PDB file of C-alpha atoms in Angstrom:
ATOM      1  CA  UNK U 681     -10.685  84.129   9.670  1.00 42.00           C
ATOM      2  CA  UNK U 682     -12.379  86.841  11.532  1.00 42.00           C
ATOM      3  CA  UNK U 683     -13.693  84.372  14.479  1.00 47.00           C
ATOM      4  CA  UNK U 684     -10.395  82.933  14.470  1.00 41.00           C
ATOM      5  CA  UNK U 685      -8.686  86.319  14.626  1.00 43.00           C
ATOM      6  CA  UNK U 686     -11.607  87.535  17.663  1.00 46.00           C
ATOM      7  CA  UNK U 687     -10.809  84.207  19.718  1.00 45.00           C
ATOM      8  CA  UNK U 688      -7.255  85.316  19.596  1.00 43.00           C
ATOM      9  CA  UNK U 689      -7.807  88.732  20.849  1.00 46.00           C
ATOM     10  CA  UNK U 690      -9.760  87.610  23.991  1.00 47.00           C
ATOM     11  CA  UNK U 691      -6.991  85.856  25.411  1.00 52.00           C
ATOM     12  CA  UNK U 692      -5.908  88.690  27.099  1.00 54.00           C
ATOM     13  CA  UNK U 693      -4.166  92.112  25.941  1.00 67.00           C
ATOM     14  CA  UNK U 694      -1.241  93.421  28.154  1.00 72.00           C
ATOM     15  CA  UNK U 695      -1.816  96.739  30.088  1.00 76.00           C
ATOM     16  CA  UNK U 696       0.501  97.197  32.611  1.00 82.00           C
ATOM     17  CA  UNK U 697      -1.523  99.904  34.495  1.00 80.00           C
ATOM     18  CA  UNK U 698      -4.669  98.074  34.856  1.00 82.00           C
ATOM     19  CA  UNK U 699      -2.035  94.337  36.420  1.00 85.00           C
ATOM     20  CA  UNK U 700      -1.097  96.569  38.719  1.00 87.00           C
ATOM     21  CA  UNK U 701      -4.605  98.262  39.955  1.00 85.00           C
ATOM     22  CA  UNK U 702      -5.847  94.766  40.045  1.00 86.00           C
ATOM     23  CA  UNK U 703      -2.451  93.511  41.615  1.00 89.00           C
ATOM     24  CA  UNK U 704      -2.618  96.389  44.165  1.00 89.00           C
ATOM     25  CA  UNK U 705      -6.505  95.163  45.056  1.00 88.00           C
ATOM     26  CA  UNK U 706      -5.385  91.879  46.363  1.00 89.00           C
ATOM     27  CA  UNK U 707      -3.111  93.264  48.966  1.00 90.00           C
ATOM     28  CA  UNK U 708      -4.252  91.234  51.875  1.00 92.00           C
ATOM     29  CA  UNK U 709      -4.335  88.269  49.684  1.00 92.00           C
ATOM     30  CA  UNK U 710      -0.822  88.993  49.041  1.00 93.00           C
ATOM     31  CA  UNK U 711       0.361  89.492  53.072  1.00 93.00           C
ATOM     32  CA  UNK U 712      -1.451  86.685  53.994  1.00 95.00           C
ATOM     33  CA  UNK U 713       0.473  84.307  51.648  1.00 94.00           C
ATOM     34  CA  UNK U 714       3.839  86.190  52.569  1.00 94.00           C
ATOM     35  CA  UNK U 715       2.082  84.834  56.417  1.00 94.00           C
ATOM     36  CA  UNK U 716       1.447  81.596  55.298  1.00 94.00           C
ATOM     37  CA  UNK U 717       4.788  81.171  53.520  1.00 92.00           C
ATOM     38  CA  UNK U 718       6.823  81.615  56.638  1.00 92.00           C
ATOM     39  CA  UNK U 719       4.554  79.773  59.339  1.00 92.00           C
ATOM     40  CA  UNK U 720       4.286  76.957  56.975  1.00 92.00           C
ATOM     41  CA  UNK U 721       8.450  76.741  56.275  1.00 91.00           C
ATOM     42  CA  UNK U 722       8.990  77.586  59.504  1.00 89.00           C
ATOM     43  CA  UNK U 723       6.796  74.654  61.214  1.00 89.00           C
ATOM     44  CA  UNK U 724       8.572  72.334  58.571  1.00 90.00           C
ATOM     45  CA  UNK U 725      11.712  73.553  59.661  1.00 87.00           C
ATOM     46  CA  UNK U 726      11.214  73.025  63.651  1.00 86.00           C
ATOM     47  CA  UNK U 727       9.654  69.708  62.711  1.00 88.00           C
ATOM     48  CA  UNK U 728      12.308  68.069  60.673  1.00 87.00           C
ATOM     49  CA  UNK U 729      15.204  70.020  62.529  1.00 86.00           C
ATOM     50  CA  UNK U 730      17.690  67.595  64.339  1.00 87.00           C
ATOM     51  CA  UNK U 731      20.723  69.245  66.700  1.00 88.00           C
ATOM     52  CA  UNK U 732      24.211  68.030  66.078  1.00 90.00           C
ATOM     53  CA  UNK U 733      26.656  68.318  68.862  1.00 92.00           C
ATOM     54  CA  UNK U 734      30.323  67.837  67.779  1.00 92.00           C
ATOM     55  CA  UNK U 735      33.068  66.397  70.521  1.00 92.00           C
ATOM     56  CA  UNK U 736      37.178  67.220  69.739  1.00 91.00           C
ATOM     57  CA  UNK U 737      40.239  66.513  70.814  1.00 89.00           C
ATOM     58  CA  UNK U 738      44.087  67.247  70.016  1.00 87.00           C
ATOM     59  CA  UNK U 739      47.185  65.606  69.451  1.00 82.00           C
ATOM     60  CA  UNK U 740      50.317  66.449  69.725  1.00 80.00           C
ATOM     61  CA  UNK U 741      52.635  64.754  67.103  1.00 76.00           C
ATOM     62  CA  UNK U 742      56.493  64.141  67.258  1.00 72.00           C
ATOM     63  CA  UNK U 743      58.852  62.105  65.582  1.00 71.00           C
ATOM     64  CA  UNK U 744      61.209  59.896  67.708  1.00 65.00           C
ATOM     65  CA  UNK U 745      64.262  59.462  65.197  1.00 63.00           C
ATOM     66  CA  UNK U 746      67.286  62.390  66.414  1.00 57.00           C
ATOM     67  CA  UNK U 747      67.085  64.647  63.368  1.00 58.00           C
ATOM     68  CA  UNK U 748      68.788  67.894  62.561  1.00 51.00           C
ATOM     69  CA  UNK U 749      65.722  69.535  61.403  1.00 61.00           C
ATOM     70  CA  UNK U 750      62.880  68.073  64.546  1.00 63.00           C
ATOM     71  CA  UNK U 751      60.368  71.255  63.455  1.00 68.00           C
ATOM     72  CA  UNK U 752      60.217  69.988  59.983  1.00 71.00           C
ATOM     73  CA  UNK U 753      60.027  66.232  61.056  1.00 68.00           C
ATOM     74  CA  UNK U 754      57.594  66.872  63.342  1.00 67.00           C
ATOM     75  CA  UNK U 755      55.364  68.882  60.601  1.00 73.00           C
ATOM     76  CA  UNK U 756      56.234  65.829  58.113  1.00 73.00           C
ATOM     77  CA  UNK U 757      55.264  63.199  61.068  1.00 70.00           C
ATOM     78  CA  UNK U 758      51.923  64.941  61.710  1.00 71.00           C
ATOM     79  CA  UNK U 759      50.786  64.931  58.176  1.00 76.00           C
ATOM     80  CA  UNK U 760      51.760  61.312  57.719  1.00 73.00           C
ATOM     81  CA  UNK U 761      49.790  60.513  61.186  1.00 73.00           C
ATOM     82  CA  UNK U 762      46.529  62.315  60.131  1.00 75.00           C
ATOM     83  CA  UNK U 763      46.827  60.563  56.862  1.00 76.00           C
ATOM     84  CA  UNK U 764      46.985  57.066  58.757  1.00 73.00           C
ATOM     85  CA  UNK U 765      44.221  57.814  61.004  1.00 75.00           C
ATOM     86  CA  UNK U 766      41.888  58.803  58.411  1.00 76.00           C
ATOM     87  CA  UNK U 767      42.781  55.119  56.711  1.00 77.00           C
ATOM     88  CA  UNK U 768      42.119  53.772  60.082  1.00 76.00           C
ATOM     89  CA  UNK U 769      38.837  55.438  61.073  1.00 77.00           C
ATOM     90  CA  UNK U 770      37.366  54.832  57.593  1.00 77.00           C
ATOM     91  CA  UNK U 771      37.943  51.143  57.941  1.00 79.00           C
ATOM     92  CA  UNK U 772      35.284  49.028  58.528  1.00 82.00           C
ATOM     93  CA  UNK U 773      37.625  46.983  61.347  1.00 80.00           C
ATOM     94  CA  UNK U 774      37.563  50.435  63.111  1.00 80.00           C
ATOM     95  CA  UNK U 775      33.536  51.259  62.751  1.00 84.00           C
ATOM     96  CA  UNK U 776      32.669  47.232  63.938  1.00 87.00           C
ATOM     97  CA  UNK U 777      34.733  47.605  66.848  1.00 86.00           C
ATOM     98  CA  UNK U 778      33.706  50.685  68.301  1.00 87.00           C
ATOM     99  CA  UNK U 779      30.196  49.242  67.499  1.00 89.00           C
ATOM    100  CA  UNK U 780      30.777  46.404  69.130  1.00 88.00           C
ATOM    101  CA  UNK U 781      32.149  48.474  71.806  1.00 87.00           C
ATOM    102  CA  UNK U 782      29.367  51.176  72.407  1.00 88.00           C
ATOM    103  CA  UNK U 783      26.897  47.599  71.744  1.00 88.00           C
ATOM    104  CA  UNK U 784      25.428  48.947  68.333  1.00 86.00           C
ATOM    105  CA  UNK U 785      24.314  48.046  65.663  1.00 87.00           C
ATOM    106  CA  UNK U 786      25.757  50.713  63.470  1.00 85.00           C
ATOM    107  CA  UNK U 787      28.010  53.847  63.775  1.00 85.00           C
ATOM    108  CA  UNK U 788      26.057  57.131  62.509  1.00 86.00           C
ATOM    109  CA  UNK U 789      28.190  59.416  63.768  1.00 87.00           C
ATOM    110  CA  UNK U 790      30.378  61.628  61.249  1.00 88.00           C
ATOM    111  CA  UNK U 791      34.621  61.126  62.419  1.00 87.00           C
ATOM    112  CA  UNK U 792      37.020  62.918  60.443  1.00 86.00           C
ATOM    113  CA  UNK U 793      40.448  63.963  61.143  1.00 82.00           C
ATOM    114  CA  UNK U 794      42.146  66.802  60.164  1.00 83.00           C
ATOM    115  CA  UNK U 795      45.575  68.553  61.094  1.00 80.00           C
ATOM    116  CA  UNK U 796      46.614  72.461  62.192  1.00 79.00           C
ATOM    117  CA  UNK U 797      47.806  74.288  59.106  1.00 78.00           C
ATOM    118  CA  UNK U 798      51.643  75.064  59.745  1.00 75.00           C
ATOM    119  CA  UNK U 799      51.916  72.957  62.977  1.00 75.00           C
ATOM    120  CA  UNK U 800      52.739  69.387  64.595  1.00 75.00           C
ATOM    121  CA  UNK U 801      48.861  69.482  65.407  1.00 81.00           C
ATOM    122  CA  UNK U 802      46.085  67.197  64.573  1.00 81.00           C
ATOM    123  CA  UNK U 803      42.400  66.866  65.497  1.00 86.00           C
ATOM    124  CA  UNK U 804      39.986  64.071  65.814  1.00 87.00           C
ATOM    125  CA  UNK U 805      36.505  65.209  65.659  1.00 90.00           C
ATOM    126  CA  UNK U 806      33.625  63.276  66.239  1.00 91.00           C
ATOM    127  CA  UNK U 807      29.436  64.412  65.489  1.00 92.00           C
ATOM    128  CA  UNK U 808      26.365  63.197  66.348  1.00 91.00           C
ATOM    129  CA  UNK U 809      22.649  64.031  67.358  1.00 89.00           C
ATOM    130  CA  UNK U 810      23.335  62.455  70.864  1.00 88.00           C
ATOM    131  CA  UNK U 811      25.761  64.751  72.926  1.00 90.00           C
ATOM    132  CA  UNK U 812      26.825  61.737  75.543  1.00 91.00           C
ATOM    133  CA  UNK U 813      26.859  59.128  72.396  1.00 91.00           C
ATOM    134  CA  UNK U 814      29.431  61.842  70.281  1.00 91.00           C
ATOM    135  CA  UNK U 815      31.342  61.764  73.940  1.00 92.00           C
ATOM    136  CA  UNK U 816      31.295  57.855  74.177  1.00 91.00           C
ATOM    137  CA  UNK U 817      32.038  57.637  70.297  1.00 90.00           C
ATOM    138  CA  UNK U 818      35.388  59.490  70.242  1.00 90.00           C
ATOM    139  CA  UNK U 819      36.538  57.843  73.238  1.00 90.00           C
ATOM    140  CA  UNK U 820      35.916  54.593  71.627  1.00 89.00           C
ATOM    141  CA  UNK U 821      37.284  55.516  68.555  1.00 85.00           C
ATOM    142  CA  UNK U 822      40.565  56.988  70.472  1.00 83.00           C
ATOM    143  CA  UNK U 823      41.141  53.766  72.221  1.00 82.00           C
ATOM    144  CA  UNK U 824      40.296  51.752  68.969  1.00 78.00           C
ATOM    145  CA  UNK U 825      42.162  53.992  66.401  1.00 70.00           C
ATOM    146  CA  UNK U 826      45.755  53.966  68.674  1.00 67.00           C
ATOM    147  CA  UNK U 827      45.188  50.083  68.863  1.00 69.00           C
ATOM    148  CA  UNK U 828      44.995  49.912  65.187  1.00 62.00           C
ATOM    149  CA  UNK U 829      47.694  52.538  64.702  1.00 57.00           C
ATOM    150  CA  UNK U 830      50.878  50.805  66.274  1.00 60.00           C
ATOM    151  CA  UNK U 831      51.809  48.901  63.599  1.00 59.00           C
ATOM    152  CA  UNK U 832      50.987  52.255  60.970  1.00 59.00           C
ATOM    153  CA  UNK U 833      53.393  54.399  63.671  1.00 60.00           C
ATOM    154  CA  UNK U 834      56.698  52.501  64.798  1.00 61.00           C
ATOM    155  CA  UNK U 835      58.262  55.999  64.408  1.00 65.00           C
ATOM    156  CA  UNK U 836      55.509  58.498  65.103  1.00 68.00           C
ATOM    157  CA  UNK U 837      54.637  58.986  69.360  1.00 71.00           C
ATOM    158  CA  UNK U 838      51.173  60.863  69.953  1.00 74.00           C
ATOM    159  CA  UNK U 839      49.633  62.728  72.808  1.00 77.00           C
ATOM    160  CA  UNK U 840      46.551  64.027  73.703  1.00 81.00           C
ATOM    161  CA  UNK U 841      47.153  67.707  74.355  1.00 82.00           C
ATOM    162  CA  UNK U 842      43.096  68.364  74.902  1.00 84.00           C
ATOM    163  CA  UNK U 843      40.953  65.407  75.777  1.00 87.00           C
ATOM    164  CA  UNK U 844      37.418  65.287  74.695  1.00 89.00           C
ATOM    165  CA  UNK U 845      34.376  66.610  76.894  1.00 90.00           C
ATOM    166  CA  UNK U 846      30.966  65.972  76.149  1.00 89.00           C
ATOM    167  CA  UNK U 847      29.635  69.077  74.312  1.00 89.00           C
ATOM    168  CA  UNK U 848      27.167  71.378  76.169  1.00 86.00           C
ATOM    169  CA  UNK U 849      25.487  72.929  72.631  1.00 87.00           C
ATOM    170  CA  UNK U 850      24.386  72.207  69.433  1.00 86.00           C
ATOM    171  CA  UNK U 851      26.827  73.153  66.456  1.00 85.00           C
ATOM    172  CA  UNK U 852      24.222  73.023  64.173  1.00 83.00           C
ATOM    173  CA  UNK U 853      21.724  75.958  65.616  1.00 79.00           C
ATOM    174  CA  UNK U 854      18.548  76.339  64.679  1.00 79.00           C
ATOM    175  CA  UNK U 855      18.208  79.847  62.567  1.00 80.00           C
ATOM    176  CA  UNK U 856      15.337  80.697  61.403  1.00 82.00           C
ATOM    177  CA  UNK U 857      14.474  84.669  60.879  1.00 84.00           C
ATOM    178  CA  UNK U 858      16.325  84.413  57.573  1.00 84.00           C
ATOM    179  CA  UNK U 859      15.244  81.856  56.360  1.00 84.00           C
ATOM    180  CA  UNK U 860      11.098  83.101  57.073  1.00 89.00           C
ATOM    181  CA  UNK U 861      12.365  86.046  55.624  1.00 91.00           C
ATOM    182  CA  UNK U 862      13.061  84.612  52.443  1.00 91.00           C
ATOM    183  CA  UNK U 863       9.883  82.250  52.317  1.00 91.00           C
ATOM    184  CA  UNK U 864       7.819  84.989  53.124  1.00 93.00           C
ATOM    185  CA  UNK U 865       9.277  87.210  50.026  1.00 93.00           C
ATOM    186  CA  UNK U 866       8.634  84.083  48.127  1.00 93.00           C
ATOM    187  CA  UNK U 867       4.546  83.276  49.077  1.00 93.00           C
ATOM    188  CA  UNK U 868       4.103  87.111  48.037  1.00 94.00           C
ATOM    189  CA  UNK U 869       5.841  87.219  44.880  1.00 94.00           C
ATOM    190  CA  UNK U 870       3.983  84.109  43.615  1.00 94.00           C
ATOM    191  CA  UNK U 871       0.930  85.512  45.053  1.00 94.00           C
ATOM    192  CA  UNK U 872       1.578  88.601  43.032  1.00 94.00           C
ATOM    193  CA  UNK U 873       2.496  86.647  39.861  1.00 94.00           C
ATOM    194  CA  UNK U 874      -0.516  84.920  40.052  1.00 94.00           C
ATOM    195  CA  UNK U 875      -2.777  88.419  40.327  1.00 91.00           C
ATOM    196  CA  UNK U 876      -0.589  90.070  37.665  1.00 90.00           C
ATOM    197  CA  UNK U 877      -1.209  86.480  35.401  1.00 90.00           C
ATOM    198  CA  UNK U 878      -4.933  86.070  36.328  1.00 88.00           C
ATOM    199  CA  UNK U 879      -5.389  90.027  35.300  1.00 85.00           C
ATOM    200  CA  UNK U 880      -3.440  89.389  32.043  1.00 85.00           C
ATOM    201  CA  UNK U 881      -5.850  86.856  31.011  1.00 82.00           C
ATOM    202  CA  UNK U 882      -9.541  88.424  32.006  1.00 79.00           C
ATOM    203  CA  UNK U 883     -11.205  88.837  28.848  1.00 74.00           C
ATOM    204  CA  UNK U 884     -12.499  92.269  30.369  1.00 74.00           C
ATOM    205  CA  UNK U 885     -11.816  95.907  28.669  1.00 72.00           C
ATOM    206  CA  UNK U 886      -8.935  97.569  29.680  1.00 69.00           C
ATOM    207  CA  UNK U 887      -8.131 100.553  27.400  1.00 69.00           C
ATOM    208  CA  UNK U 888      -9.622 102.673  24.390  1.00 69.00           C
ATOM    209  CA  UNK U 889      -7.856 100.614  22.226  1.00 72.00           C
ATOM    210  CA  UNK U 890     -10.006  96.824  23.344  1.00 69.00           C
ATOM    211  CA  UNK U 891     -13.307  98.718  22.855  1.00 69.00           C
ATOM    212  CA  UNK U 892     -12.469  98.731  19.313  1.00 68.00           C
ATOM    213  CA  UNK U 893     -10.717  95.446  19.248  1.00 71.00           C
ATOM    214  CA  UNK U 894     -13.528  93.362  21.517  1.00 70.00           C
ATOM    215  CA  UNK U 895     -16.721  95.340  20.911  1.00 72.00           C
ATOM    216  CA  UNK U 896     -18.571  95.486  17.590  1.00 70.00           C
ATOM    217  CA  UNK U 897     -19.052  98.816  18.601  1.00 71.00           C
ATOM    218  CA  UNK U 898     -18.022 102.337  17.496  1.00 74.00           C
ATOM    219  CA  UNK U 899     -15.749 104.069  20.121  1.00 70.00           C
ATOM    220  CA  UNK U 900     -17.227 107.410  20.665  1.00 71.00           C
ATOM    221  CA  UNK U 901     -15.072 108.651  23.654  1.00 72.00           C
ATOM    222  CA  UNK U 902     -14.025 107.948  27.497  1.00 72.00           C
ATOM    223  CA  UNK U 903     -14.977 109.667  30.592  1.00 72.00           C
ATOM    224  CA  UNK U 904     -12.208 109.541  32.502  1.00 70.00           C
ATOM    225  CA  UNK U 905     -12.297 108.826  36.892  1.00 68.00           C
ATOM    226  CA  UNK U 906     -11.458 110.895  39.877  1.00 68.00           C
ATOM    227  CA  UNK U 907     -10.922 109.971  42.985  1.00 66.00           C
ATOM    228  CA  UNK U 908     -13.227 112.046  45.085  1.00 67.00           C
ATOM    229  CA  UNK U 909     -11.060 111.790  47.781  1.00 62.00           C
ATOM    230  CA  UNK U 910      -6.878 112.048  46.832  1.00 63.00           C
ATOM    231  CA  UNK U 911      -5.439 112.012  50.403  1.00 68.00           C
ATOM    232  CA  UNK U 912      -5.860 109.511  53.427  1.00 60.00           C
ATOM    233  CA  UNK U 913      -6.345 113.110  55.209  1.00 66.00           C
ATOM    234  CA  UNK U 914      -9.395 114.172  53.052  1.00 64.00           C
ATOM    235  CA  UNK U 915     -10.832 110.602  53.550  1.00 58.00           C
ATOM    236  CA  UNK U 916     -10.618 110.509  57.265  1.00 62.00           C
ATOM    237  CA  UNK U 917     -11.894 114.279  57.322  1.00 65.00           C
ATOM    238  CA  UNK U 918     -14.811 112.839  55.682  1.00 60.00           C
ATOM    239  CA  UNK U 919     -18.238 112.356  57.775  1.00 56.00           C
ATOM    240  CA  UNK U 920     -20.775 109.506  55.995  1.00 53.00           C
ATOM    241  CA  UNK U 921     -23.859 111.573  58.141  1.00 47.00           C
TER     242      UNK U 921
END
């Protein structure tokens, strides 16, 4: 029982005082991984980053029937339209066209369309990694998606109100001072877990109490240590010859 009870001692006894001093020790240890962290996220970053550049354009939508209320027809005729080219643009009649179009083999470029809250407005956007391709996808899929549309819009007239240009920038932009930030913070707190764990465990004595506990000793007192030096001032005052 009492080797049992010993081996269970020596795992490690938890003074908070002493994790620290040996956490404190290990500073450069610690900046360097907070170093590390960030040059190592943000080289992964900058390798696997790809730009996205994101072409648009605008309709306007009207109804052609004579109505009493045209605002509220108009609102009603631009809901049903976005609705009908999202059904279109999603087809796979659509996508093989265009394809065959651009000469492709397949579309990766993200299309979606969306309308204007509270307006007779609707928007075709187009992304890709290729600024010219996003440019010669929506045009395809403008000519394409009005072909397709006729028979989906005997009532319904559209007209582009902004046509597409090919877009100059990258919508996706490449930010990375946060993010280092972060995996900086991150490679020194594990670094600093690691020292506080490591300390935990030495089987090394740390207070009055694991003389008694470690040594078969008796405890006959503690000389306790002073700095000789308490300020940075008194340590740079200080002349080794």
């Amino acid at each position: 029982k009492k080797s049992i009870a010993k081996s269970q001692e020596q795992k490690g006894t938890f003074n908070l005082t002493t994790i620290v001093l040996d956490v404190a020790r290990q500073w450069l240890v610690i900046v360097l991984a907070a170093v590390i962290g960030a040059t190592l996220f943000g080289t992964f970053r900058m390798l696997t980053y790809v730009p996205e550049y994101t072409a648009r354009t605008v309709f306007v939508v009207r109804t052609n029937d004579v109505s009493s209320n045209p605002i509220a027809d108009n609102l009603n005729a631009a809901e049903t339209m976005t609705q009908n080219f999202t059904t279109v643009i999603n087809s796979d009649i659509l996508k093989n066209r265009v394809c065959k179009e651009l000469g492709l083999t397949s579309l990766s470029a993200r299309i979606s369309v969306s309308t204007i809250p509270s307006s007779n407005l609707m928007t075709l956007t187009v992304t890709d990694a290729s600024p010219l391709m996003t440019y010669r996808v929506i045009l395809a899929v403008m000519d394409c998606a009005a072909e397709l549309g006729e028979q989906l819009t005997e009532h319904i007239s559209i007209q582009v109100l902004q046509d597409p240009e090919v877009p100059g920038f990258s919508t996706n932009s490449l930010s990375l001072t946060s993010a280092m930030r972060k995996a900086a913070l991150l490679g020194a707190g594990l670094a600093i877990v690691l020292f506080g764990y490591l300390s935990y465990r030495k089987d090394t004595i740390k207070s009055e109490n694991d003389v008694r506990t470690k040594i078969d000793a008796r405890f006959l007192g503690s000389i306790p240590h002073e700095r000789k030096y308490k300020t940075w001032k008194a340590l740079l005052a200080h002349k080794p010859y």
